[in-house]
Amino acid sequence: MFAALSDKLDLVFKKLRGQGVMTEDNVKDALREVRLALLEADVNFKVVKDFIEKVRTRAVGTEVLQSLAPGQQVIKIVHDELVLLMGGGEDNSLDLAAKPPVAIMLVGLQGAGKTTSCGKLAKYLKAQRKKPLLVPADVYRPAAIEQLKVLGRQLDIEVFDSLATQKPLDICREALRYATLNGFDVIIYDTAGRHQIDDYLMEELEGIRDELAPREILFVADAMTGQEAVNVAQGFNDRLGITGVVLTKLDGDAKGGAALSIKAVTGKPVKFVGLGEKLDALDVFHADRLVSRILG
Ligand code: GDP
């Protein structure tokens, strides 16, 4: 995961570790390399700038420079600031504290991994002794309805019987009624995607959001698309007010830009990461664990 970034930071840290005495210039040189490594990993330019400034301010203090192992201290500051950048230290767990059935809406572009993530999320909730109902509402891609039904069968989790001829808003209303009558705790809505953001889709999603009052609106972002994923997340957040992000395909050779900037740009945390196509390949996101993996 994020191999190129890891290798580059490893080189910077190797040099730092050996430094028994440090000056402001040494810190500056090291941070220039960290900055380049982050930019090459496709991290948003402004996010990198703010990040480096924060680290620099903390690292050039006399307490650090005059400490016994200043290089080590600078490494620790980079580590801690990376964790903070990704929302570490905050409670980013799924918020289901409402009268059941609690609605979760998954949104995002086509191919990002929405339908797969719906299945994974349902499995995760079932393991927590919840009773989830999967609701396919992507009527423009009829295969998506069938795909969710197949996932439901594999997981032994009920999938609402939507038809591609129905309006998404009608599906949602009926599903909500059905879930209430049948004692479901959570409703997971798989919404339609597009290849890019368009007004029509946003209006439809706004309508569904207003009808359902979902507790969570999770934007599903494909980590492989880097900063593009961050820009699209921002677009969805502006229109819908997302509550968090599911970052998929972290098992691939993504550079890391999306993971590192999405919280800073949108203000919304990554809540889950997708680590493969299989239904158990979903992890609750922990910023500190990811940073430890990047920094080795
Ligand atoms: P949707 O159009 O957003 O509903 O996307 P899908 O759920 O159909 O996923 C698109 C493709 O991405 C499928 O081939 C999935 O198996 C794959 N996929 C989804 N999540 C992950 C993931 O975390 N890792 C990998 N490697 N593939 C994923």
PDB file of C-alpha atoms and ligand atoms in Angstrom:
ATOM      1  CA  MET A   1       0.000   0.000   0.000  1.00  0.00           C
ATOM      2  CA  PHE A   2       1.343   3.418  -1.042  1.00  0.00           C
ATOM      3  CA  ALA A   3       4.691   1.792  -1.837  1.00  0.00           C
ATOM      4  CA  ALA A   4       6.350   4.754  -3.572  1.00  0.00           C
ATOM      5  CA  LEU A   5       5.402   7.148  -0.764  1.00  0.00           C
ATOM      6  CA  SER A   6       6.606   4.685   1.859  1.00  0.00           C
ATOM      7  CA  ASP A   7       9.959   4.252   0.109  1.00  0.00           C
ATOM      8  CA  LYS A   8      10.524   7.982  -0.229  1.00  0.00           C
ATOM      9  CA  LEU A   9       9.634   8.763   3.377  1.00  0.00           C
ATOM     10  CA  ASP A  10      11.796   5.873   4.479  1.00  0.00           C
ATOM     11  CA  LEU A  11      14.792   7.486   2.779  1.00  0.00           C
ATOM     12  CA  VAL A  12      14.113  10.858   4.438  1.00  0.00           C
ATOM     13  CA  PHE A  13      13.692   9.217   7.826  1.00  0.00           C
ATOM     14  CA  LYS A  14      16.892   7.194   7.474  1.00  0.00           C
ATOM     15  CA  LYS A  15      18.834  10.429   7.120  1.00  0.00           C
ATOM     16  CA  LEU A  16      16.958  12.046  10.004  1.00  0.00           C
ATOM     17  CA  ARG A  17      17.446   9.150  12.355  1.00  0.00           C
ATOM     18  CA  GLY A  18      21.205   9.535  12.228  1.00  0.00           C
ATOM     19  CA  GLN A  19      21.173  13.227  13.106  1.00  0.00           C
ATOM     20  CA  GLY A  20      22.494  13.883  16.595  1.00  0.00           C
ATOM     21  CA  VAL A  21      22.559  17.648  16.074  1.00  0.00           C
ATOM     22  CA  MET A  22      20.091  19.547  13.933  1.00  0.00           C
ATOM     23  CA  THR A  23      19.572  23.059  12.681  1.00  0.00           C
ATOM     24  CA  GLU A  24      16.564  24.787  11.169  1.00  0.00           C
ATOM     25  CA  ASP A  25      18.163  24.269   7.769  1.00  0.00           C
ATOM     26  CA  ASN A  26      18.376  20.507   8.293  1.00  0.00           C
ATOM     27  CA  VAL A  27      14.668  20.464   9.141  1.00  0.00           C
ATOM     28  CA  LYS A  28      13.873  22.547   6.078  1.00  0.00           C
ATOM     29  CA  ASP A  29      15.824  20.192   3.806  1.00  0.00           C
ATOM     30  CA  ALA A  30      14.100  17.126   5.229  1.00  0.00           C
ATOM     31  CA  LEU A  31      10.672  18.729   4.911  1.00  0.00           C
ATOM     32  CA  ARG A  32      11.358  19.689   1.313  1.00  0.00           C
ATOM     33  CA  GLU A  33      11.772  15.993   0.581  1.00  0.00           C
ATOM     34  CA  VAL A  34       8.648  15.068   2.549  1.00  0.00           C
ATOM     35  CA  ARG A  35       6.765  17.713   0.579  1.00  0.00           C
ATOM     36  CA  LEU A  36       7.921  16.277  -2.751  1.00  0.00           C
ATOM     37  CA  ALA A  37       7.037  12.741  -1.670  1.00  0.00           C
ATOM     38  CA  LEU A  38       3.509  13.828  -0.749  1.00  0.00           C
ATOM     39  CA  LEU A  39       3.006  15.755  -3.989  1.00  0.00           C
ATOM     40  CA  GLU A  40       4.202  12.770  -5.997  1.00  0.00           C
ATOM     41  CA  ALA A  41       1.707  10.632  -4.086  1.00  0.00           C
ATOM     42  CA  ASP A  42      -0.987  12.902  -5.551  1.00  0.00           C
ATOM     43  CA  VAL A  43      -1.871  14.662  -2.304  1.00  0.00           C
ATOM     44  CA  ASN A  44      -3.739  17.932  -2.813  1.00  0.00           C
ATOM     45  CA  PHE A  45      -1.295  20.854  -3.146  1.00  0.00           C
ATOM     46  CA  LYS A  46      -2.875  23.021  -0.463  1.00  0.00           C
ATOM     47  CA  VAL A  47      -3.153  20.108   1.946  1.00  0.00           C
ATOM     48  CA  VAL A  48       0.584  19.470   1.511  1.00  0.00           C
ATOM     49  CA  LYS A  49       1.403  23.142   2.057  1.00  0.00           C
ATOM     50  CA  ASP A  50      -0.597  23.364   5.292  1.00  0.00           C
ATOM     51  CA  PHE A  51       0.767  20.053   6.487  1.00  0.00           C
ATOM     52  CA  ILE A  52       4.419  21.004   5.940  1.00  0.00           C
ATOM     53  CA  GLU A  53       3.844  24.346   7.644  1.00  0.00           C
ATOM     54  CA  LYS A  54       2.389  22.644  10.722  1.00  0.00           C
ATOM     55  CA  VAL A  55       5.261  20.169  10.929  1.00  0.00           C
ATOM     56  CA  ARG A  56       7.843  22.909  10.380  1.00  0.00           C
ATOM     57  CA  THR A  57       6.405  25.113  13.133  1.00  0.00           C
ATOM     58  CA  ARG A  58       6.533  22.258  15.610  1.00  0.00           C
ATOM     59  CA  ALA A  59       9.893  20.900  14.457  1.00  0.00           C
ATOM     60  CA  VAL A  60      12.036  24.040  14.595  1.00  0.00           C
ATOM     61  CA  GLY A  61      11.275  24.709  18.261  1.00  0.00           C
ATOM     62  CA  THR A  62      14.302  24.722  20.548  1.00  0.00           C
ATOM     63  CA  GLU A  63      12.865  21.819  22.522  1.00  0.00           C
ATOM     64  CA  VAL A  64      13.123  19.634  19.447  1.00  0.00           C
ATOM     65  CA  LEU A  65      16.387  20.938  18.034  1.00  0.00           C
ATOM     66  CA  GLN A  66      18.179  20.772  21.361  1.00  0.00           C
ATOM     67  CA  SER A  67      16.825  17.395  22.360  1.00  0.00           C
ATOM     68  CA  LEU A  68      19.073  14.344  22.491  1.00  0.00           C
ATOM     69  CA  ALA A  69      17.578  12.781  19.355  1.00  0.00           C
ATOM     70  CA  PRO A  70      16.219  15.668  17.267  1.00  0.00           C
ATOM     71  CA  GLY A  71      15.925  13.609  14.056  1.00  0.00           C
ATOM     72  CA  GLN A  72      13.775  11.082  15.856  1.00  0.00           C
ATOM     73  CA  GLN A  73      11.584  13.858  17.215  1.00  0.00           C
ATOM     74  CA  VAL A  74      11.001  15.306  13.758  1.00  0.00           C
ATOM     75  CA  ILE A  75       9.978  11.843  12.547  1.00  0.00           C
ATOM     76  CA  LYS A  76       7.508  11.617  15.412  1.00  0.00           C
ATOM     77  CA  ILE A  77       6.021  15.003  14.530  1.00  0.00           C
ATOM     78  CA  VAL A  78       5.548  13.943  10.872  1.00  0.00           C
ATOM     79  CA  HIS A  79       3.901  10.748  12.086  1.00  0.00           C
ATOM     80  CA  ASP A  80       1.547  12.537  14.484  1.00  0.00           C
ATOM     81  CA  GLU A  81       0.566  15.222  11.986  1.00  0.00           C
ATOM     82  CA  LEU A  82      -0.204  12.590   9.329  1.00  0.00           C
ATOM     83  CA  VAL A  83      -2.510  10.851  11.795  1.00  0.00           C
ATOM     84  CA  LEU A  84      -4.257  14.155  12.572  1.00  0.00           C
ATOM     85  CA  LEU A  85      -4.530  14.942   8.849  1.00  0.00           C
ATOM     86  CA  MET A  86      -6.639  11.835   8.366  1.00  0.00           C
ATOM     87  CA  GLY A  87      -8.892  12.508  11.317  1.00  0.00           C
ATOM     88  CA  GLY A  88      -7.072  10.347  13.852  1.00  0.00           C
ATOM     89  CA  GLY A  89      -8.053  10.876  17.458  1.00  0.00           C
ATOM     90  CA  GLU A  90     -11.676  11.655  16.533  1.00  0.00           C
ATOM     91  CA  ASP A  91     -14.567   9.263  16.924  1.00  0.00           C
ATOM     92  CA  ASN A  92     -15.311   8.371  13.320  1.00  0.00           C
ATOM     93  CA  SER A  93     -17.398   5.295  13.973  1.00  0.00           C
ATOM     94  CA  LEU A  94     -20.660   4.654  12.179  1.00  0.00           C
ATOM     95  CA  ASP A  95     -23.472   6.613  13.788  1.00  0.00           C
ATOM     96  CA  LEU A  96     -26.509   4.374  14.180  1.00  0.00           C
ATOM     97  CA  ALA A  97     -27.900   6.021  17.289  1.00  0.00           C
ATOM     98  CA  ALA A  98     -31.459   6.626  16.137  1.00  0.00           C
ATOM     99  CA  LYS A  99     -34.790   4.880  16.207  1.00  0.00           C
ATOM    100  CA  PRO A 100     -34.612   1.827  13.912  1.00  0.00           C
ATOM    101  CA  PRO A 101     -34.695   1.327  11.027  1.00  0.00           C
ATOM    102  CA  VAL A 102     -31.676   3.593  10.697  1.00  0.00           C
ATOM    103  CA  ALA A 103     -30.910   4.537   7.112  1.00  0.00           C
ATOM    104  CA  ILE A 104     -27.467   4.534   5.532  1.00  0.00           C
ATOM    105  CA  MET A 105     -27.169   5.840   1.995  1.00  0.00           C
ATOM    106  CA  LEU A 106     -24.188   4.992  -0.199  1.00  0.00           C
ATOM    107  CA  VAL A 107     -23.407   7.441  -2.983  1.00  0.00           C
ATOM    108  CA  GLY A 108     -20.638   7.865  -5.530  1.00  0.00           C
ATOM    109  CA  LEU A 109     -19.594   7.500  -9.126  1.00  0.00           C
ATOM    110  CA  GLN A 110     -20.166   4.367 -11.150  1.00  0.00           C
ATOM    111  CA  GLY A 111     -17.484   1.743 -10.637  1.00  0.00           C
ATOM    112  CA  ALA A 112     -16.220   3.193  -7.346  1.00  0.00           C
ATOM    113  CA  GLY A 113     -17.431   0.121  -5.473  1.00  0.00           C
ATOM    114  CA  LYS A 114     -20.823   1.197  -4.102  1.00  0.00           C
ATOM    115  CA  THR A 115     -22.710  -2.027  -4.596  1.00  0.00           C
ATOM    116  CA  THR A 116     -19.826  -4.137  -3.309  1.00  0.00           C
ATOM    117  CA  SER A 117     -19.454  -1.832  -0.287  1.00  0.00           C
ATOM    118  CA  CYS A 118     -23.193  -2.158   0.463  1.00  0.00           C
ATOM    119  CA  GLY A 119     -22.716  -5.923   0.700  1.00  0.00           C
ATOM    120  CA  LYS A 120     -19.598  -5.575   2.834  1.00  0.00           C
ATOM    121  CA  LEU A 121     -21.304  -3.113   5.145  1.00  0.00           C
ATOM    122  CA  ALA A 122     -24.327  -5.391   5.543  1.00  0.00           C
ATOM    123  CA  LYS A 123     -22.010  -8.270   6.451  1.00  0.00           C
ATOM    124  CA  TYR A 124     -20.171  -6.070   8.946  1.00  0.00           C
ATOM    125  CA  LEU A 125     -23.447  -5.008  10.589  1.00  0.00           C
ATOM    126  CA  LYS A 126     -24.815  -8.535  10.676  1.00  0.00           C
ATOM    127  CA  ALA A 127     -21.661  -9.587  12.546  1.00  0.00           C
ATOM    128  CA  GLN A 128     -22.605  -6.921  15.089  1.00  0.00           C
ATOM    129  CA  ARG A 129     -25.956  -8.615  15.563  1.00  0.00           C
ATOM    130  CA  LYS A 130     -27.862  -6.019  13.552  1.00  0.00           C
ATOM    131  CA  LYS A 131     -30.585  -6.921  11.095  1.00  0.00           C
ATOM    132  CA  PRO A 132     -29.812  -5.029   7.881  1.00  0.00           C
ATOM    133  CA  LEU A 133     -31.995  -4.696   4.790  1.00  0.00           C
ATOM    134  CA  LEU A 134     -30.216  -4.100   1.507  1.00  0.00           C
ATOM    135  CA  VAL A 135     -32.091  -1.838  -0.893  1.00  0.00           C
ATOM    136  CA  PRO A 136     -31.057  -1.601  -4.542  1.00  0.00           C
ATOM    137  CA  ALA A 137     -32.126   1.773  -5.897  1.00  0.00           C
ATOM    138  CA  ASP A 138     -29.897   1.976  -8.979  1.00  0.00           C
ATOM    139  CA  VAL A 139     -32.606   1.550 -11.592  1.00  0.00           C
ATOM    140  CA  TYR A 140     -30.461   2.899 -14.441  1.00  0.00           C
ATOM    141  CA  ARG A 141     -28.086  -0.018 -14.219  1.00  0.00           C
ATOM    142  CA  PRO A 142     -30.464  -2.983 -13.822  1.00  0.00           C
ATOM    143  CA  ALA A 143     -27.431  -5.261 -13.394  1.00  0.00           C
ATOM    144  CA  ALA A 144     -26.745  -3.424 -10.122  1.00  0.00           C
ATOM    145  CA  ILE A 145     -30.066  -4.665  -8.712  1.00  0.00           C
ATOM    146  CA  GLU A 146     -29.211  -8.228  -9.652  1.00  0.00           C
ATOM    147  CA  GLN A 147     -25.643  -7.785  -8.327  1.00  0.00           C
ATOM    148  CA  LEU A 148     -26.974  -6.766  -4.909  1.00  0.00           C
ATOM    149  CA  LYS A 149     -29.449  -9.661  -4.899  1.00  0.00           C
ATOM    150  CA  VAL A 150     -26.580 -12.074  -5.560  1.00  0.00           C
ATOM    151  CA  LEU A 151     -24.554 -10.531  -2.721  1.00  0.00           C
ATOM    152  CA  GLY A 152     -27.556 -10.768  -0.413  1.00  0.00           C
ATOM    153  CA  ARG A 153     -27.961 -14.462  -1.186  1.00  0.00           C
ATOM    154  CA  GLN A 154     -24.269 -15.083  -0.485  1.00  0.00           C
ATOM    155  CA  LEU A 155     -24.547 -13.301   2.841  1.00  0.00           C
ATOM    156  CA  ASP A 156     -27.966 -14.592   3.764  1.00  0.00           C
ATOM    157  CA  ILE A 157     -29.129 -10.999   4.138  1.00  0.00           C
ATOM    158  CA  GLU A 158     -32.475  -9.883   2.766  1.00  0.00           C
ATOM    159  CA  VAL A 159     -32.502  -7.652  -0.307  1.00  0.00           C
ATOM    160  CA  PHE A 160     -35.588  -5.528  -0.910  1.00  0.00           C
ATOM    161  CA  ASP A 161     -37.402  -6.543  -4.052  1.00  0.00           C
ATOM    162  CA  SER A 162     -36.899  -3.407  -6.162  1.00  0.00           C
ATOM    163  CA  LEU A 163     -37.770  -3.329  -9.837  1.00  0.00           C
ATOM    164  CA  ALA A 164     -35.865  -1.393 -12.486  1.00  0.00           C
ATOM    165  CA  THR A 165     -39.200   0.061 -13.616  1.00  0.00           C
ATOM    166  CA  GLN A 166     -39.787   1.802 -10.282  1.00  0.00           C
ATOM    167  CA  LYS A 167     -38.723   5.323  -9.377  1.00  0.00           C
ATOM    168  CA  PRO A 168     -35.840   5.385  -6.857  1.00  0.00           C
ATOM    169  CA  LEU A 169     -37.866   7.554  -4.495  1.00  0.00           C
ATOM    170  CA  ASP A 170     -40.771   5.080  -4.560  1.00  0.00           C
ATOM    171  CA  ILE A 171     -38.366   2.215  -3.871  1.00  0.00           C
ATOM    172  CA  CYS A 172     -37.050   4.082  -0.855  1.00  0.00           C
ATOM    173  CA  ARG A 173     -40.499   4.836   0.548  1.00  0.00           C
ATOM    174  CA  GLU A 174     -41.645   1.255   0.158  1.00  0.00           C
ATOM    175  CA  ALA A 175     -38.419  -0.133   1.570  1.00  0.00           C
ATOM    176  CA  LEU A 176     -38.696   2.134   4.594  1.00  0.00           C
ATOM    177  CA  ARG A 177     -42.239   0.930   5.255  1.00  0.00           C
ATOM    178  CA  TYR A 178     -41.217  -2.691   4.729  1.00  0.00           C
ATOM    179  CA  ALA A 179     -38.224  -2.378   7.088  1.00  0.00           C
ATOM    180  CA  THR A 180     -40.339  -0.765   9.792  1.00  0.00           C
ATOM    181  CA  LEU A 181     -43.016  -3.455   9.581  1.00  0.00           C
ATOM    182  CA  ASN A 182     -40.493  -6.294   9.583  1.00  0.00           C
ATOM    183  CA  GLY A 183     -38.189  -5.236  12.382  1.00  0.00           C
ATOM    184  CA  PHE A 184     -35.034  -4.342  10.457  1.00  0.00           C
ATOM    185  CA  ASP A 185     -32.449  -2.283  12.366  1.00  0.00           C
ATOM    186  CA  VAL A 186     -30.616  -0.782   9.434  1.00  0.00           C
ATOM    187  CA  ILE A 187     -31.460  -0.013   5.805  1.00  0.00           C
ATOM    188  CA  ILE A 188     -28.574   0.210   3.379  1.00  0.00           C
ATOM    189  CA  TYR A 189     -29.461   2.046   0.174  1.00  0.00           C
ATOM    190  CA  ASP A 190     -27.421   1.454  -2.941  1.00  0.00           C
ATOM    191  CA  THR A 191     -28.019   4.548  -5.062  1.00  0.00           C
ATOM    192  CA  ALA A 192     -27.355   5.157  -8.738  1.00  0.00           C
ATOM    193  CA  GLY A 193     -23.976   6.374  -9.920  1.00  0.00           C
ATOM    194  CA  ARG A 194     -22.798   8.186 -13.017  1.00  0.00           C
ATOM    195  CA  HIS A 195     -19.464   8.542 -14.728  1.00  0.00           C
ATOM    196  CA  GLN A 196     -19.354  12.104 -13.461  1.00  0.00           C
ATOM    197  CA  ILE A 197     -21.390  14.410 -11.253  1.00  0.00           C
ATOM    198  CA  ASP A 198     -24.494  15.722 -12.967  1.00  0.00           C
ATOM    199  CA  ASP A 199     -27.413  17.804 -11.818  1.00  0.00           C
ATOM    200  CA  TYR A 200     -30.026  15.207 -12.516  1.00  0.00           C
ATOM    201  CA  LEU A 201     -28.325  12.624 -10.316  1.00  0.00           C
ATOM    202  CA  MET A 202     -27.810  15.141  -7.526  1.00  0.00           C
ATOM    203  CA  GLU A 203     -31.464  16.170  -7.568  1.00  0.00           C
ATOM    204  CA  GLU A 204     -32.498  12.546  -7.366  1.00  0.00           C
ATOM    205  CA  LEU A 205     -30.124  11.899  -4.467  1.00  0.00           C
ATOM    206  CA  GLU A 206     -31.328  15.035  -2.661  1.00  0.00           C
ATOM    207  CA  GLY A 207     -34.888  13.769  -2.998  1.00  0.00           C
ATOM    208  CA  ILE A 208     -33.955  10.400  -1.520  1.00  0.00           C
ATOM    209  CA  ARG A 209     -31.998  12.049   1.283  1.00  0.00           C
ATOM    210  CA  ASP A 210     -34.929  14.284   2.197  1.00  0.00           C
ATOM    211  CA  GLU A 211     -37.311  11.346   2.222  1.00  0.00           C
ATOM    212  CA  LEU A 212     -35.120   9.000   4.235  1.00  0.00           C
ATOM    213  CA  ALA A 213     -33.331  11.342   6.590  1.00  0.00           C
ATOM    214  CA  PRO A 214     -30.366   8.942   6.586  1.00  0.00           C
ATOM    215  CA  ARG A 215     -28.155   8.889   9.642  1.00  0.00           C
ATOM    216  CA  GLU A 216     -25.162   8.331   7.396  1.00  0.00           C
ATOM    217  CA  ILE A 217     -24.494   9.369   3.803  1.00  0.00           C
ATOM    218  CA  LEU A 218     -21.298   7.585   2.857  1.00  0.00           C
ATOM    219  CA  PHE A 219     -19.429   8.663  -0.226  1.00  0.00           C
ATOM    220  CA  VAL A 220     -17.729   5.699  -1.874  1.00  0.00           C
ATOM    221  CA  ALA A 221     -14.385   6.805  -3.279  1.00  0.00           C
ATOM    222  CA  ASP A 222     -12.055   4.809  -5.493  1.00  0.00           C
ATOM    223  CA  ALA A 223      -8.585   5.317  -3.992  1.00  0.00           C
ATOM    224  CA  MET A 224      -7.007   4.527  -7.358  1.00  0.00           C
ATOM    225  CA  THR A 225      -8.359   7.779  -8.802  1.00  0.00           C
ATOM    226  CA  GLY A 226      -6.356   9.949  -6.399  1.00  0.00           C
ATOM    227  CA  GLN A 227      -7.179  13.646  -6.307  1.00  0.00           C
ATOM    228  CA  GLU A 228     -10.055  13.147  -8.723  1.00  0.00           C
ATOM    229  CA  ALA A 229     -11.783  11.135  -5.982  1.00  0.00           C
ATOM    230  CA  VAL A 230     -11.241  14.024  -3.593  1.00  0.00           C
ATOM    231  CA  ASN A 231     -12.729  16.555  -6.015  1.00  0.00           C
ATOM    232  CA  VAL A 232     -15.766  14.369  -6.624  1.00  0.00           C
ATOM    233  CA  ALA A 233     -16.177  13.833  -2.868  1.00  0.00           C
ATOM    234  CA  GLN A 234     -16.200  17.582  -2.438  1.00  0.00           C
ATOM    235  CA  GLY A 235     -18.881  17.905  -5.135  1.00  0.00           C
ATOM    236  CA  PHE A 236     -21.096  15.322  -3.419  1.00  0.00           C
ATOM    237  CA  ASN A 237     -20.477  16.913  -0.042  1.00  0.00           C
ATOM    238  CA  ASP A 238     -21.474  20.369  -1.289  1.00  0.00           C
ATOM    239  CA  ARG A 239     -24.799  19.060  -2.592  1.00  0.00           C
ATOM    240  CA  LEU A 240     -25.676  16.315  -0.138  1.00  0.00           C
ATOM    241  CA  GLY A 241     -23.684  16.879   3.027  1.00  0.00           C
ATOM    242  CA  ILE A 242     -21.976  13.508   3.250  1.00  0.00           C
ATOM    243  CA  THR A 243     -21.171  12.148   6.711  1.00  0.00           C
ATOM    244  CA  GLY A 244     -18.141  10.058   5.793  1.00  0.00           C
ATOM    245  CA  VAL A 245     -16.213   8.163   3.170  1.00  0.00           C
ATOM    246  CA  VAL A 246     -15.707   4.522   2.238  1.00  0.00           C
ATOM    247  CA  LEU A 247     -12.338   4.424   0.515  1.00  0.00           C
ATOM    248  CA  THR A 248     -12.186   1.405  -1.783  1.00  0.00           C
ATOM    249  CA  LYS A 249      -9.409  -0.434  -3.636  1.00  0.00           C
ATOM    250  CA  LEU A 250      -6.717   0.286  -1.082  1.00  0.00           C
ATOM    251  CA  ASP A 251      -5.432  -3.199  -1.915  1.00  0.00           C
ATOM    252  CA  GLY A 252      -4.394  -1.921  -5.348  1.00  0.00           C
ATOM    253  CA  ASP A 253      -1.423   0.261  -6.176  1.00  0.00           C
ATOM    254  CA  ALA A 254      -3.050   3.581  -5.271  1.00  0.00           C
ATOM    255  CA  LYS A 255      -0.494   6.303  -4.552  1.00  0.00           C
ATOM    256  CA  GLY A 256      -2.166   7.515  -1.380  1.00  0.00           C
ATOM    257  CA  GLY A 257      -3.388  10.966  -2.410  1.00  0.00           C
ATOM    258  CA  ALA A 258      -7.073  10.301  -1.791  1.00  0.00           C
ATOM    259  CA  ALA A 259      -6.535   8.732   1.625  1.00  0.00           C
ATOM    260  CA  LEU A 260      -4.282  11.563   2.732  1.00  0.00           C
ATOM    261  CA  SER A 261      -6.332  14.518   1.488  1.00  0.00           C
ATOM    262  CA  ILE A 262     -10.003  13.613   1.541  1.00  0.00           C
ATOM    263  CA  LYS A 263     -10.594  14.512   5.204  1.00  0.00           C
ATOM    264  CA  ALA A 264      -8.633  17.755   4.987  1.00  0.00           C
ATOM    265  CA  VAL A 265     -10.467  18.880   1.831  1.00  0.00           C
ATOM    266  CA  THR A 266     -14.032  17.817   2.639  1.00  0.00           C
ATOM    267  CA  GLY A 267     -13.918  17.896   6.440  1.00  0.00           C
ATOM    268  CA  LYS A 268     -15.502  14.430   6.401  1.00  0.00           C
ATOM    269  CA  PRO A 269     -13.628  11.402   7.710  1.00  0.00           C
ATOM    270  CA  VAL A 270     -12.872   8.094   6.057  1.00  0.00           C
ATOM    271  CA  LYS A 271     -14.962   5.592   8.042  1.00  0.00           C
ATOM    272  CA  PHE A 272     -14.186   2.376   6.180  1.00  0.00           C
ATOM    273  CA  VAL A 273     -11.615   1.108   3.727  1.00  0.00           C
ATOM    274  CA  GLY A 274     -12.130  -1.543   1.071  1.00  0.00           C
ATOM    275  CA  LEU A 275      -9.229  -3.942   0.743  1.00  0.00           C
ATOM    276  CA  GLY A 276     -10.386  -6.344  -1.940  1.00  0.00           C
ATOM    277  CA  GLU A 277     -13.309  -7.637  -3.967  1.00  0.00           C
ATOM    278  CA  LYS A 278     -14.369 -10.206  -1.381  1.00  0.00           C
ATOM    279  CA  LEU A 279     -17.168  -9.391   1.030  1.00  0.00           C
ATOM    280  CA  ASP A 280     -15.003  -9.594   4.123  1.00  0.00           C
ATOM    281  CA  ALA A 281     -12.473  -7.141   2.667  1.00  0.00           C
ATOM    282  CA  LEU A 282     -13.769  -4.128   4.606  1.00  0.00           C
ATOM    283  CA  ASP A 283     -11.990  -2.581   7.578  1.00  0.00           C
ATOM    284  CA  VAL A 284     -12.995   0.153   9.955  1.00  0.00           C
ATOM    285  CA  PHE A 285     -10.562   2.971   9.175  1.00  0.00           C
ATOM    286  CA  HIS A 286      -7.891   3.792  11.734  1.00  0.00           C
ATOM    287  CA  ALA A 287      -5.665   6.703  10.739  1.00  0.00           C
ATOM    288  CA  ASP A 288      -2.879   5.663  13.114  1.00  0.00           C
ATOM    289  CA  ARG A 289      -2.725   2.143  11.677  1.00  0.00           C
ATOM    290  CA  LEU A 290      -2.570   3.427   8.119  1.00  0.00           C
ATOM    291  CA  VAL A 291       0.199   5.886   8.998  1.00  0.00           C
ATOM    292  CA  SER A 292       2.155   3.118  10.731  1.00  0.00           C
ATOM    293  CA  ARG A 293       1.874   1.038   7.555  1.00  0.00           C
ATOM    294  CA  ILE A 294       3.011   3.942   5.365  1.00  0.00           C
ATOM    295  CA  LEU A 295       5.938   4.794   7.631  1.00  0.00           C
ATOM    296  CA  GLY A 296       6.865   1.150   8.193  1.00  0.00           C
TER     297      GLY A 296
HETATM  298  P1  GDP B   1     -20.460   0.541  -8.254  1.00  0.00           P
HETATM  299  O1  GDP B   1     -20.669   0.807  -9.724  1.00  0.00           O
HETATM  300  O2  GDP B   1     -19.984   1.769  -7.544  1.00  0.00           O
HETATM  301  O3  GDP B   1     -21.614  -0.103  -7.584  1.00  0.00           O
HETATM  302  O4  GDP B   1     -19.195  -0.459  -8.170  1.00  0.00           O
HETATM  303  P2  GDP B   1     -19.132  -2.032  -7.898  1.00  0.00           P
HETATM  304  O5  GDP B   1     -19.479  -2.346  -6.493  1.00  0.00           O
HETATM  305  O6  GDP B   1     -19.859  -2.758  -8.966  1.00  0.00           O
HETATM  306  O7  GDP B   1     -17.558  -2.265  -8.029  1.00  0.00           O
HETATM  307  C1  GDP B   1     -16.840  -2.024  -9.229  1.00  0.00           C
HETATM  308  C2  GDP B   1     -15.652  -2.988  -9.288  1.00  0.00           C
HETATM  309  O8  GDP B   1     -14.729  -2.679  -8.245  1.00  0.00           O
HETATM  310  C3  GDP B   1     -16.038  -4.438  -9.077  1.00  0.00           C
HETATM  311  O9  GDP B   1     -15.279  -5.234  -9.951  1.00  0.00           O
HETATM  312  C4  GDP B   1     -15.670  -4.714  -7.625  1.00  0.00           C
HETATM  313  O10 GDP B   1     -15.355  -6.071  -7.375  1.00  0.00           O
HETATM  314  C5  GDP B   1     -14.449  -3.832  -7.465  1.00  0.00           C
HETATM  315  N1  GDP B   1     -14.192  -3.430  -6.080  1.00  0.00           N
HETATM  316  C6  GDP B   1     -15.029  -2.837  -5.187  1.00  0.00           C
HETATM  317  N2  GDP B   1     -14.406  -2.585  -4.017  1.00  0.00           N
HETATM  318  C7  GDP B   1     -13.134  -3.030  -4.151  1.00  0.00           C
HETATM  319  C8  GDP B   1     -11.973  -3.056  -3.293  1.00  0.00           C
HETATM  320  O11 GDP B   1     -11.968  -2.585  -2.138  1.00  0.00           O
HETATM  321  N3  GDP B   1     -10.833  -3.599  -3.815  1.00  0.00           N
HETATM  322  C9  GDP B   1     -10.778  -4.096  -5.095  1.00  0.00           C
HETATM  323  N4  GDP B   1      -9.625  -4.601  -5.518  1.00  0.00           N
HETATM  324  N5  GDP B   1     -11.828  -4.078  -5.920  1.00  0.00           N
HETATM  325  C10 GDP B   1     -12.997  -3.560  -5.464  1.00  0.00           C
END
